[in-house]
PDB file of C-alpha atoms in Angstrom:
ATOM      1  CA  PHE A1295       0.000   0.000   0.000  1.00  0.00           C
ATOM      2  CA  HIS A1296       1.311   3.403  -0.977  1.00  0.00           C
ATOM      3  CA  ASN A1297       0.019   6.535   0.701  1.00  0.00           C
ATOM      4  CA  TRP A1298      -2.247   8.326  -1.807  1.00  0.00           C
ATOM      5  CA  ARG A1299      -1.181  11.698  -0.454  1.00  0.00           C
ATOM      6  CA  LEU A1300       2.445  10.921  -1.201  1.00  0.00           C
ATOM      7  CA  SER A1301       1.446   9.675  -4.667  1.00  0.00           C
ATOM      8  CA  PHE A1302      -0.395  12.961  -5.181  1.00  0.00           C
ATOM      9  CA  ILE A1303       2.747  14.985  -4.434  1.00  0.00           C
ATOM     10  CA  GLU A1304       4.886  12.616  -6.526  1.00  0.00           C
ATOM     11  CA  GLY A1305       2.484  13.095  -9.447  1.00  0.00           C
ATOM     12  CA  LEU A1306       2.584  16.851  -9.074  1.00  0.00           C
ATOM     13  CA  LEU A1307       6.375  16.995  -8.963  1.00  0.00           C
ATOM     14  CA  SER A1308       6.901  14.513 -11.796  1.00  0.00           C
ATOM     15  CA  ARG A1309       4.660  16.521 -14.122  1.00  0.00           C
ATOM     16  CA  GLY A1310       5.901  19.876 -12.895  1.00  0.00           C
ATOM     17  CA  ASP A1311       8.157  22.516 -14.292  1.00  0.00           C
ATOM     18  CA  ARG A1312      10.326  25.273 -12.880  1.00  0.00           C
ATOM     19  CA  ARG A1313       7.277  26.983 -11.377  1.00  0.00           C
ATOM     20  CA  LEU A1314       7.149  24.228  -8.784  1.00  0.00           C
ATOM     21  CA  SER A1315      10.563  25.144  -7.422  1.00  0.00           C
ATOM     22  CA  LYS A1316       8.925  27.788  -5.240  1.00  0.00           C
ATOM     23  CA  VAL A1317       6.497  25.147  -3.929  1.00  0.00           C
ATOM     24  CA  ILE A1318       9.372  22.820  -3.033  1.00  0.00           C
ATOM     25  CA  GLU A1319      11.210  25.616  -1.255  1.00  0.00           C
ATOM     26  CA  ARG A1320       8.097  26.770   0.592  1.00  0.00           C
ATOM     27  CA  ALA A1321       7.201  23.218   1.681  1.00  0.00           C
ATOM     28  CA  TRP A1322      10.740  22.872   3.029  1.00  0.00           C
ATOM     29  CA  GLN A1323      10.395  26.173   4.899  1.00  0.00           C
ATOM     30  CA  LEU A1324       7.152  24.892   6.423  1.00  0.00           C
ATOM     31  CA  GLY A1325       8.922  21.749   7.624  1.00  0.00           C
ATOM     32  CA  ALA A1326       8.838  19.203   4.789  1.00  0.00           C
ATOM     33  CA  LYS A1327      11.956  17.089   5.247  1.00  0.00           C
ATOM     34  CA  PHE A1328      12.658  13.387   4.698  1.00  0.00           C
ATOM     35  CA  ASP A1329       9.241  13.059   3.056  1.00  0.00           C
ATOM     36  CA  ALA A1330      10.038   9.656   1.557  1.00  0.00           C
ATOM     37  CA  TRP A1331       9.760   8.313   5.100  1.00  0.00           C
ATOM     38  CA  ASP A1332       6.116   7.965   6.078  1.00  0.00           C
ATOM     39  CA  GLU A1333       6.733   9.087   9.636  1.00  0.00           C
ATOM     40  CA  HIS A1334       8.120  12.421   8.361  1.00  0.00           C
ATOM     41  CA  PHE A1335       5.714  13.129   5.498  1.00  0.00           C
ATOM     42  CA  ASN A1336       3.211  15.905   6.169  1.00  0.00           C
ATOM     43  CA  PHE A1337       0.722  16.455   3.349  1.00  0.00           C
ATOM     44  CA  ASP A1338      -0.491  19.703   4.884  1.00  0.00           C
ATOM     45  CA  TYR A1339       2.915  21.346   4.367  1.00  0.00           C
ATOM     46  CA  TRP A1340       2.687  20.630   0.656  1.00  0.00           C
ATOM     47  CA  LEU A1341      -0.913  21.748   0.301  1.00  0.00           C
ATOM     48  CA  LYS A1342      -0.163  24.991   2.114  1.00  0.00           C
ATOM     49  CA  ALA A1343       2.889  25.583  -0.090  1.00  0.00           C
ATOM     50  CA  VAL A1344       0.836  24.976  -3.245  1.00  0.00           C
ATOM     51  CA  GLN A1345      -1.846  27.384  -2.051  1.00  0.00           C
ATOM     52  CA  GLU A1346       0.616  30.085  -0.991  1.00  0.00           C
ATOM     53  CA  CYS A1347       2.415  29.879  -4.334  1.00  0.00           C
ATOM     54  CA  ASN A1348      -0.867  30.051  -6.290  1.00  0.00           C
ATOM     55  CA  ILE A1349      -0.178  26.840  -8.196  1.00  0.00           C
ATOM     56  CA  ASP A1350      -3.061  25.289 -10.130  1.00  0.00           C
ATOM     57  CA  ILE A1351      -2.833  21.595  -9.277  1.00  0.00           C
ATOM     58  CA  ASP A1352      -5.232  20.636 -12.064  1.00  0.00           C
ATOM     59  CA  PHE A1353      -2.914  22.205 -14.642  1.00  0.00           C
ATOM     60  CA  TYR A1354      -0.298  19.616 -13.736  1.00  0.00           C
ATOM     61  CA  LEU A1355      -2.367  16.601 -12.728  1.00  0.00           C
ATOM     62  CA  THR A1356      -5.642  16.391 -14.619  1.00  0.00           C
ATOM     63  CA  ARG A1357      -5.542  18.327 -17.871  1.00  0.00           C
ATOM     64  CA  ARG A1358      -5.029  16.541 -21.167  1.00  0.00           C
ATOM     65  CA  LYS A1359      -1.604  17.194 -22.602  1.00  0.00           C
ATOM     66  CA  GLU A1360      -1.233  17.697 -26.338  1.00  0.00           C
ATOM     67  CA  LEU A1361       1.285  15.615 -28.272  1.00  0.00           C
ATOM     68  CA  ASN A1362       3.119  18.715 -29.482  1.00  0.00           C
ATOM     69  CA  GLU A1363       3.413  20.183 -25.989  1.00  0.00           C
ATOM     70  CA  VAL A1364       6.890  20.884 -24.673  1.00  0.00           C
ATOM     71  CA  LEU A1365       7.422  18.749 -21.598  1.00  0.00           C
ATOM     72  CA  PRO A1366       9.746  19.555 -18.673  1.00  0.00           C
ATOM     73  CA  TRP A1367      12.020  16.626 -19.469  1.00  0.00           C
ATOM     74  CA  ASP A1368      12.219  17.181 -23.252  1.00  0.00           C
ATOM     75  CA  TYR A1369      15.745  18.515 -22.988  1.00  0.00           C
ATOM     76  CA  ILE A1370      16.992  15.119 -21.782  1.00  0.00           C
ATOM     77  CA  ASP A1371      18.314  12.945 -24.612  1.00  0.00           C
ATOM     78  CA  THR A1372      17.251   9.386 -23.836  1.00  0.00           C
ATOM     79  CA  GLY A1373      18.123   8.094 -27.275  1.00  0.00           C
ATOM     80  CA  VAL A1374      14.436   7.646 -28.098  1.00  0.00           C
ATOM     81  CA  ASP A1375      12.999  10.152 -30.557  1.00  0.00           C
ATOM     82  CA  LYS A1376       9.770  11.897 -29.479  1.00  0.00           C
ATOM     83  CA  ASP A1377       8.239  11.245 -32.919  1.00  0.00           C
ATOM     84  CA  TYR A1378       8.856   7.534 -32.422  1.00  0.00           C
ATOM     85  CA  LEU A1379       6.947   7.652 -29.136  1.00  0.00           C
ATOM     86  CA  LYS A1380       4.069   9.521 -30.780  1.00  0.00           C
ATOM     87  CA  ASN A1381       3.892   6.867 -33.505  1.00  0.00           C
ATOM     88  CA  GLN A1382       3.878   4.097 -30.901  1.00  0.00           C
ATOM     89  CA  LEU A1383       1.027   5.832 -29.079  1.00  0.00           C
ATOM     90  CA  GLN A1384      -0.990   6.097 -32.287  1.00  0.00           C
ATOM     91  CA  LYS A1385      -0.411   2.396 -33.043  1.00  0.00           C
ATOM     92  CA  THR A1386      -1.575   1.488 -29.557  1.00  0.00           C
ATOM     93  CA  LEU A1387      -4.693   3.635 -29.783  1.00  0.00           C
ATOM     94  CA  THR A1388      -5.731   2.137 -33.137  1.00  0.00           C
ATOM     95  CA  GLN A1389      -5.620  -1.369 -31.642  1.00  0.00           C
ATOM     96  CA  PHE A1390      -8.446  -0.580 -29.230  1.00  0.00           C
TER      97      PHE A1390
END
């Protein structure tokens, strides 16, 4: 079992961009430290930081992303071309 609140923050950070740096800093200032350890994780610190920094959680977590959208990790060269991944997605979607 994985704490849904921790998954929520992980989802936010993994889909985030540089605008979330102020959230990370503010959560730390509020007391967020060693959050990977359940006994130290405090969801309220993160929610307060998100609210204080006026971050729209839905923008990161629930909106549909377009295939031509620039993603935060696009600058990383993994050796897999983005067009290849788009083609694989289209192949998958046509099978269903």
